């Protein structure tokens, strides 16, 4: 009997202990939950608490990538700025264009530069001595001595500003792209069946990566000497988020780490062997901007080995966005017969097919880069809409000292501010009810000097996007460029300038944006002029149905007959959704591979040479 009593008492004791522990845990949880909601200043932006106090938002970002904060912003439309509590700091997320502009203006106290040393240490693997140099005079006021970052900033922004240097670099870039595309077209034409099946993203990327390495770093650039580095480059790109996290990167972001190290070794070899200098044999060295970048690094005391690592980041800036956005443009064009017909008709004004020098039927094709700037308002709109639709990037700033934004929002020192591009680009209050839809003509406007007639009279296909956020959404009549269809044009014209975030803004506004625009439109012009691209695989039932619907819709109008030729194959290229579950270090990639067949376009068979002119 006593044994039984002991047992009961023990059990009761255990139950009490368990209850006490649970009650204690609940109390601690409630305490932490409330504590995360305590403002660091009475006028701090509203706090969004997380179910997992302090860590929840970081976990959300780690697991869901850019989509996490983007969706938080979209779910809290009443908060133009909000606070995410994180351990020992806070992240302020700005989703309102006028507030974003105010953040950009407050560059004295809200600055990206103090974050750079740590970011570059993680991403590029810079050593301690180099990082210490980067920290010197990091954010100088006018009149103060300039550190490495300030000198590089001045160089890059002045070099990429309108002028002779930019024109030369744009010419070199477009010429290199023309060489790459021309060489591919000739090989394709010489192949047995004249057709190639490719992954569209990989195909476009290859042109951009090889050409960029060539025009920036010359004939003996690392990618030319070590072709396997192209794969290493994309490994680095795809694991950048892991490198940024910086938790044992050689293990947790192994492929990216190895890719970066391979690139860094190759750049080191390139610099130590003076391959960046022109050779006596006529070898082209690096472009002037690269020579200047390296010399600024050495002047500030960097080793050549560290300078080599820094070039990995410039190659990255030159390739990744340009390649990925060109992919989206080519995809949308070849997925829509009308869009393609319109743009091809527009581009005719920028292309010269020269048959006069032909021997045995050979021709040369020249792209006029000056005319390209204005000849296709449809292509210009498509580029801008592709940027809006696929850029979920954040412009990031450190709060160097307490700052009050318009509206009285008080930001405490050492917190981080992020302008959420993804939220703004999806905000229906900014872009209208069709913000979630890809509307190729959203930014359509006809410049008074435009040579384009066709754009103003063309009807554009429905855009079928296989997207999780709205599977197979169709951008129906509002995407047409007919009278009914330029509906969003006026709206787009009145958008707050800080709402378009694809190139960032303020002091960190992308310096390469003008250059990239020329490069992208030139490459698109070359690809649509030289090739026909069609779906490689059987279309899904949804895509086939869309073609059928489109044919029904068009029974009663006078669509350009080139369209029926394109749809005759009854295969439509499907447009996958964008992969927004990653850290948006550049324009988002597609969720699925897009396999296509490439052929040289009828009438372009005899082209043996392709070049550009200003
Ligand atoms: C479609 C093409 C491009 C897009 C969408 C793009 C976008 C961006 C974005 C979003 C930023 C960060 C802005 C911020 O934090 O506020 C940036 C910065 C930068 N971009 Fe681009 N970019 C493109 C092409 C290029 C090209 C071709 C180059 C150079 C060859 C380039 C060079 C740079 C540099 C050097 C920075 C850093 C600026 C700084 O010092 O803060 N970009 N770009």
mmCIF file of N, CA, C and O and ligand atoms in Angstrom, residues 104 112 149 152-153 156-157 160 169 212 215-216 293 314 317-323 325 383 387 391 393-397 501-513 515-517 519-520 587, ligand 1:
data_model
loop_
_atom_site.group_PDB
_atom_site.id
_atom_site.type_symbol
_atom_site.label_atom_id
_atom_site.label_comp_id
_atom_site.label_asym_id
_atom_site.label_seq_id
_atom_site.Cartn_x
_atom_site.Cartn_y
_atom_site.Cartn_z
ATOM 1 N N UNK A 104 16.228 57.385 -49.972
ATOM 2 C CA UNK A 104 17.332 57.609 -50.917
ATOM 3 C C UNK A 104 17.972 58.988 -50.738
ATOM 4 O O UNK A 104 19.177 59.143 -50.841
ATOM 5 N N UNK A 112 24.433 52.677 -47.831
ATOM 6 C CA UNK A 112 24.729 51.276 -48.135
ATOM 7 C C UNK A 112 26.202 50.956 -47.844
ATOM 8 O O UNK A 112 26.536 49.843 -47.408
ATOM 9 N N UNK A 149 36.310 52.544 -51.755
ATOM 10 C CA UNK A 149 34.943 52.457 -52.291
ATOM 11 C C UNK A 149 34.494 53.751 -52.948
ATOM 12 O O UNK A 149 33.836 53.743 -53.989
ATOM 13 N N UNK A 152 36.203 54.009 -56.342
ATOM 14 C CA UNK A 152 35.602 53.080 -57.323
ATOM 15 C C UNK A 152 34.220 53.588 -57.741
ATOM 16 O O UNK A 152 33.850 53.552 -58.916
ATOM 17 N N UNK A 153 33.465 54.088 -56.756
ATOM 18 C CA UNK A 153 32.120 54.607 -57.044
ATOM 19 C C UNK A 153 32.208 55.739 -58.078
ATOM 20 O O UNK A 153 31.504 55.745 -59.084
ATOM 21 N N UNK A 156 33.209 54.315 -61.597
ATOM 22 C CA UNK A 156 32.173 53.552 -62.299
ATOM 23 C C UNK A 156 31.040 54.471 -62.757
ATOM 24 O O UNK A 156 30.574 54.382 -63.899
ATOM 25 N N UNK A 157 30.640 55.406 -61.880
ATOM 26 C CA UNK A 157 29.504 56.266 -62.251
ATOM 27 C C UNK A 157 29.893 57.251 -63.350
ATOM 28 O O UNK A 157 29.086 57.571 -64.225
ATOM 29 N N UNK A 160 30.277 55.137 -66.757
ATOM 30 C CA UNK A 160 29.021 54.672 -67.356
ATOM 31 C C UNK A 160 28.041 55.811 -67.633
ATOM 32 O O UNK A 160 26.952 55.578 -68.132
ATOM 33 N N UNK A 169 32.311 51.546 -74.974
ATOM 34 C CA UNK A 169 32.085 50.262 -74.307
ATOM 35 C C UNK A 169 30.822 49.586 -74.878
ATOM 36 O O UNK A 169 30.809 48.368 -75.110
ATOM 37 N N UNK A 212 30.642 39.253 -72.542
ATOM 38 C CA UNK A 212 30.990 40.198 -71.485
ATOM 39 C C UNK A 212 32.433 39.996 -71.024
ATOM 40 O O UNK A 212 33.198 40.963 -70.859
ATOM 41 N N UNK A 215 34.622 41.552 -73.864
ATOM 42 C CA UNK A 215 34.762 43.008 -74.044
ATOM 43 C C UNK A 215 35.277 43.694 -72.781
ATOM 44 O O UNK A 215 35.887 44.758 -72.856
ATOM 45 N N UNK A 216 35.078 43.078 -71.612
ATOM 46 C CA UNK A 216 35.629 43.701 -70.403
ATOM 47 C C UNK A 216 37.087 43.323 -70.180
ATOM 48 O O UNK A 216 37.897 44.150 -69.767
ATOM 49 N N UNK A 293 40.064 50.191 -62.584
ATOM 50 C CA UNK A 293 39.623 49.542 -61.329
ATOM 51 C C UNK A 293 40.798 48.870 -60.628
ATOM 52 O O UNK A 293 40.999 49.033 -59.430
ATOM 53 N N UNK A 314 32.766 42.274 -60.473
ATOM 54 C CA UNK A 314 32.409 43.153 -61.603
ATOM 55 C C UNK A 314 31.914 42.319 -62.787
ATOM 56 O O UNK A 314 30.976 42.711 -63.486
ATOM 57 N N UNK A 317 28.388 41.636 -62.018
ATOM 58 C CA UNK A 317 27.488 42.777 -62.296
ATOM 59 C C UNK A 317 27.237 42.914 -63.799
ATOM 60 O O UNK A 317 26.141 43.265 -64.225
ATOM 61 N N UNK A 318 28.275 42.611 -64.581
ATOM 62 C CA UNK A 318 28.149 42.781 -66.034
ATOM 63 C C UNK A 318 27.298 41.711 -66.692
ATOM 64 O O UNK A 318 26.716 41.945 -67.750
ATOM 65 N N UNK A 319 27.214 40.527 -66.079
ATOM 66 C CA UNK A 319 26.552 39.413 -66.775
ATOM 67 C C UNK A 319 25.123 39.123 -66.297
ATOM 68 O O UNK A 319 24.199 39.017 -67.101
ATOM 69 N N UNK A 320 24.947 38.991 -64.981
ATOM 70 C CA UNK A 320 23.768 38.253 -64.506
ATOM 71 C C UNK A 320 22.413 38.883 -64.860
ATOM 72 O O UNK A 320 21.526 38.206 -65.380
ATOM 73 N N UNK A 321 22.262 40.175 -64.607
ATOM 74 C CA UNK A 321 20.963 40.790 -64.908
ATOM 75 C C UNK A 321 20.737 40.887 -66.409
ATOM 76 O O UNK A 321 19.631 40.635 -66.903
ATOM 77 N N UNK A 322 21.788 41.260 -67.119
ATOM 78 C CA UNK A 322 21.665 41.404 -68.573
ATOM 79 C C UNK A 322 21.243 40.076 -69.198
ATOM 80 O O UNK A 322 20.319 40.032 -70.029
ATOM 81 N N UNK A 323 21.904 38.993 -68.780
ATOM 82 C CA UNK A 323 21.610 37.686 -69.374
ATOM 83 C C UNK A 323 20.177 37.256 -69.046
ATOM 84 O O UNK A 323 19.423 36.824 -69.921
ATOM 85 N N UNK A 325 17.520 38.989 -68.022
ATOM 86 C CA UNK A 325 16.410 39.788 -68.564
ATOM 87 C C UNK A 325 16.313 39.600 -70.082
ATOM 88 O O UNK A 325 15.204 39.580 -70.641
ATOM 89 N N UNK A 383 10.816 45.535 -72.359
ATOM 90 C CA UNK A 383 11.989 45.489 -71.472
ATOM 91 C C UNK A 383 11.633 46.004 -70.079
ATOM 92 O O UNK A 383 11.932 45.383 -69.064
ATOM 93 N N UNK A 387 11.431 43.930 -66.564
ATOM 94 C CA UNK A 387 12.185 44.340 -65.374
ATOM 95 C C UNK A 387 11.254 44.481 -64.177
ATOM 96 O O UNK A 387 11.553 44.037 -63.070
ATOM 97 N N UNK A 391 11.914 41.797 -61.128
ATOM 98 C CA UNK A 391 12.866 42.368 -60.162
ATOM 99 C C UNK A 391 12.223 42.475 -58.789
ATOM 100 O O UNK A 391 11.338 43.302 -58.571
ATOM 101 N N UNK A 393 14.197 42.954 -56.125
ATOM 102 C CA UNK A 393 15.394 43.308 -55.359
ATOM 103 C C UNK A 393 15.108 44.287 -54.211
ATOM 104 O O UNK A 393 14.065 44.937 -54.178
ATOM 105 N N UNK A 394 16.061 44.355 -53.312
ATOM 106 C CA UNK A 394 15.977 45.285 -52.182
ATOM 107 C C UNK A 394 17.106 46.291 -52.287
ATOM 108 O O UNK A 394 18.238 45.910 -52.553
ATOM 109 N N UNK A 395 16.811 47.564 -52.079
ATOM 110 C CA UNK A 395 17.886 48.534 -51.890
ATOM 111 C C UNK A 395 18.084 48.622 -50.385
ATOM 112 O O UNK A 395 17.129 48.903 -49.644
ATOM 113 N N UNK A 396 19.306 48.390 -49.953
ATOM 114 C CA UNK A 396 19.558 48.259 -48.512
ATOM 115 C C UNK A 396 20.407 49.412 -47.995
ATOM 116 O O UNK A 396 21.325 49.870 -48.681
ATOM 117 N N UNK A 397 20.098 49.881 -46.792
ATOM 118 C CA UNK A 397 20.862 50.971 -46.170
ATOM 119 C C UNK A 397 21.051 50.659 -44.688
ATOM 120 O O UNK A 397 20.162 50.076 -44.048
ATOM 121 N N UNK A 501 11.778 49.798 -59.335
ATOM 122 C CA UNK A 501 12.952 49.496 -58.518
ATOM 123 C C UNK A 501 14.001 48.635 -59.212
ATOM 124 O O UNK A 501 14.976 48.232 -58.578
ATOM 125 N N UNK A 502 13.795 48.304 -60.487
ATOM 126 C CA UNK A 502 14.679 47.306 -61.116
ATOM 127 C C UNK A 502 16.147 47.713 -61.079
ATOM 128 O O UNK A 502 17.026 46.871 -61.015
ATOM 129 N N UNK A 503 16.410 49.015 -61.136
ATOM 130 C CA UNK A 503 17.800 49.465 -61.098
ATOM 131 C C UNK A 503 18.153 50.064 -59.733
ATOM 132 O O UNK A 503 19.159 50.758 -59.594
ATOM 133 N N UNK A 504 17.335 49.818 -58.735
ATOM 134 C CA UNK A 504 17.586 50.396 -57.421
ATOM 135 C C UNK A 504 17.281 51.888 -57.457
ATOM 136 O O UNK A 504 16.421 52.351 -58.211
ATOM 137 N N UNK A 505 18.000 52.645 -56.636
ATOM 138 C CA UNK A 505 17.745 54.083 -56.627
ATOM 139 C C UNK A 505 18.686 54.817 -55.702
ATOM 140 O O UNK A 505 19.409 54.214 -54.905
ATOM 141 N N UNK A 506 18.686 56.147 -55.836
ATOM 142 C CA UNK A 506 19.537 56.978 -54.980
ATOM 143 C C UNK A 506 21.004 56.764 -55.304
ATOM 144 O O UNK A 506 21.387 56.546 -56.441
ATOM 145 N N UNK A 507 21.830 56.768 -54.254
ATOM 146 C CA UNK A 507 23.275 56.688 -54.449
ATOM 147 C C UNK A 507 23.724 55.351 -55.017
ATOM 148 O O UNK A 507 24.824 55.239 -55.557
ATOM 149 N N UNK A 508 22.888 54.320 -54.888
ATOM 150 C CA UNK A 508 23.281 53.010 -55.411
ATOM 151 C C UNK A 508 22.563 52.674 -56.722
ATOM 152 O O UNK A 508 22.628 51.520 -57.173
ATOM 153 N N UNK A 509 21.861 53.656 -57.296
ATOM 154 C CA UNK A 509 21.188 53.421 -58.584
ATOM 155 C C UNK A 509 22.184 52.776 -59.546
ATOM 156 O O UNK A 509 23.324 53.257 -59.672
ATOM 157 N N UNK A 510 21.751 51.721 -60.221
ATOM 158 C CA UNK A 510 22.682 50.961 -61.068
ATOM 159 C C UNK A 510 23.374 51.864 -62.093
ATOM 160 O O UNK A 510 22.719 52.465 -62.946
ATOM 161 N N UNK A 511 24.706 51.944 -62.040
ATOM 162 C CA UNK A 511 25.398 52.793 -62.997
ATOM 163 C C UNK A 511 25.361 52.209 -64.410
ATOM 164 O O UNK A 511 25.511 52.930 -65.395
ATOM 165 N N UNK A 512 25.142 50.867 -64.487
ATOM 166 C CA UNK A 512 25.206 50.204 -65.797
ATOM 167 C C UNK A 512 23.886 50.218 -66.548
ATOM 168 O O UNK A 512 23.762 49.568 -67.582
ATOM 169 N N UNK A 513 22.881 50.985 -66.078
ATOM 170 C CA UNK A 513 21.540 50.830 -66.654
ATOM 171 C C UNK A 513 21.454 51.273 -68.120
ATOM 172 O O UNK A 513 20.773 50.632 -68.927
ATOM 173 N N UNK A 515 23.986 51.439 -70.271
ATOM 174 C CA UNK A 515 24.800 50.487 -71.003
ATOM 175 C C UNK A 515 24.008 49.187 -71.217
ATOM 176 O O UNK A 515 23.940 48.649 -72.337
ATOM 177 N N UNK A 516 23.403 48.701 -70.124
ATOM 178 C CA UNK A 516 22.668 47.434 -70.199
ATOM 179 C C UNK A 516 21.506 47.533 -71.174
ATOM 180 O O UNK A 516 21.214 46.589 -71.913
ATOM 181 N N UNK A 517 20.837 48.682 -71.206
ATOM 182 C CA UNK A 517 19.692 48.832 -72.098
ATOM 183 C C UNK A 517 20.134 48.688 -73.559
ATOM 184 O O UNK A 517 19.488 48.000 -74.354
ATOM 185 N N UNK A 519 22.838 47.158 -74.613
ATOM 186 C CA UNK A 519 23.324 45.800 -74.807
ATOM 187 C C UNK A 519 22.157 44.811 -74.995
ATOM 188 O O UNK A 519 22.160 43.995 -75.915
ATOM 189 N N UNK A 520 21.156 44.944 -74.140
ATOM 190 C CA UNK A 520 20.026 44.004 -74.173
ATOM 191 C C UNK A 520 19.230 44.169 -75.466
ATOM 192 O O UNK A 520 18.910 43.191 -76.148
ATOM 193 N N UNK A 587 17.672 39.768 -61.226
ATOM 194 C CA UNK A 587 16.369 39.504 -61.843
ATOM 195 C C UNK A 587 16.028 38.012 -61.685
ATOM 196 O O UNK A 587 16.897 37.159 -61.852
HETATM 197 C C1 LIG B 1 19.198 44.633 -66.801
HETATM 198 C C2 LIG B 1 20.413 44.855 -66.360
HETATM 199 C C3 LIG B 1 20.733 45.338 -64.986
HETATM 200 C C4 LIG B 1 19.941 45.445 -63.878
HETATM 201 C C5 LIG B 1 18.468 45.087 -63.738
HETATM 202 C C6 LIG B 1 20.762 45.958 -62.816
HETATM 203 C C7 LIG B 1 20.309 46.200 -61.532
HETATM 204 C C8 LIG B 1 21.095 46.681 -60.511
HETATM 205 C C9 LIG B 1 20.635 46.884 -59.155
HETATM 206 C C10 LIG B 1 19.233 46.586 -58.659
HETATM 207 C C11 LIG B 1 21.660 47.371 -58.445
HETATM 208 C C12 LIG B 1 21.651 47.720 -56.942
HETATM 209 C C13 LIG B 1 20.935 49.029 -56.746
HETATM 210 C C14 LIG B 1 20.611 49.350 -55.317
HETATM 211 O O1 LIG B 1 21.086 48.672 -54.404
HETATM 212 O O2 LIG B 1 19.863 50.315 -55.098
HETATM 213 C C15 LIG B 1 22.787 47.477 -59.336
HETATM 214 C C16 LIG B 1 24.017 47.944 -58.961
HETATM 215 C C17 LIG B 1 25.101 47.934 -59.797
HETATM 216 N N1 LIG B 1 25.119 47.608 -61.127
HETATM 217 FE FE1 LIG B 1 23.557 47.004 -62.235
HETATM 218 N N2 LIG B 1 22.022 46.139 -63.281
HETATM 219 C C18 LIG B 1 22.059 45.776 -64.599
HETATM 220 C C19 LIG B 1 23.141 45.800 -65.440
HETATM 221 C C20 LIG B 1 24.400 46.208 -65.077
HETATM 222 C C21 LIG B 1 25.559 46.164 -65.921
HETATM 223 C C22 LIG B 1 25.569 45.643 -67.357
HETATM 224 C C23 LIG B 1 26.604 46.635 -65.193
HETATM 225 C C24 LIG B 1 28.056 46.815 -65.552
HETATM 226 C C25 LIG B 1 28.686 46.343 -66.555
HETATM 227 C C26 LIG B 1 26.095 46.971 -63.885
HETATM 228 C C27 LIG B 1 26.855 47.491 -62.855
HETATM 229 C C28 LIG B 1 26.407 47.731 -61.585
HETATM 230 C C29 LIG B 1 27.266 48.181 -60.488
HETATM 231 C C30 LIG B 1 28.775 48.450 -60.572
HETATM 232 C C31 LIG B 1 26.442 48.308 -59.373
HETATM 233 C C32 LIG B 1 26.863 48.719 -57.952
HETATM 234 C C33 LIG B 1 26.646 50.185 -57.766
HETATM 235 C C34 LIG B 1 27.175 50.691 -56.402
HETATM 236 O O3 LIG B 1 28.332 51.011 -56.320
HETATM 237 O O4 LIG B 1 26.398 50.709 -55.461
HETATM 238 N N3 LIG B 1 24.755 46.705 -63.846
HETATM 239 N N4 LIG B 1 22.415 47.051 -60.584
#
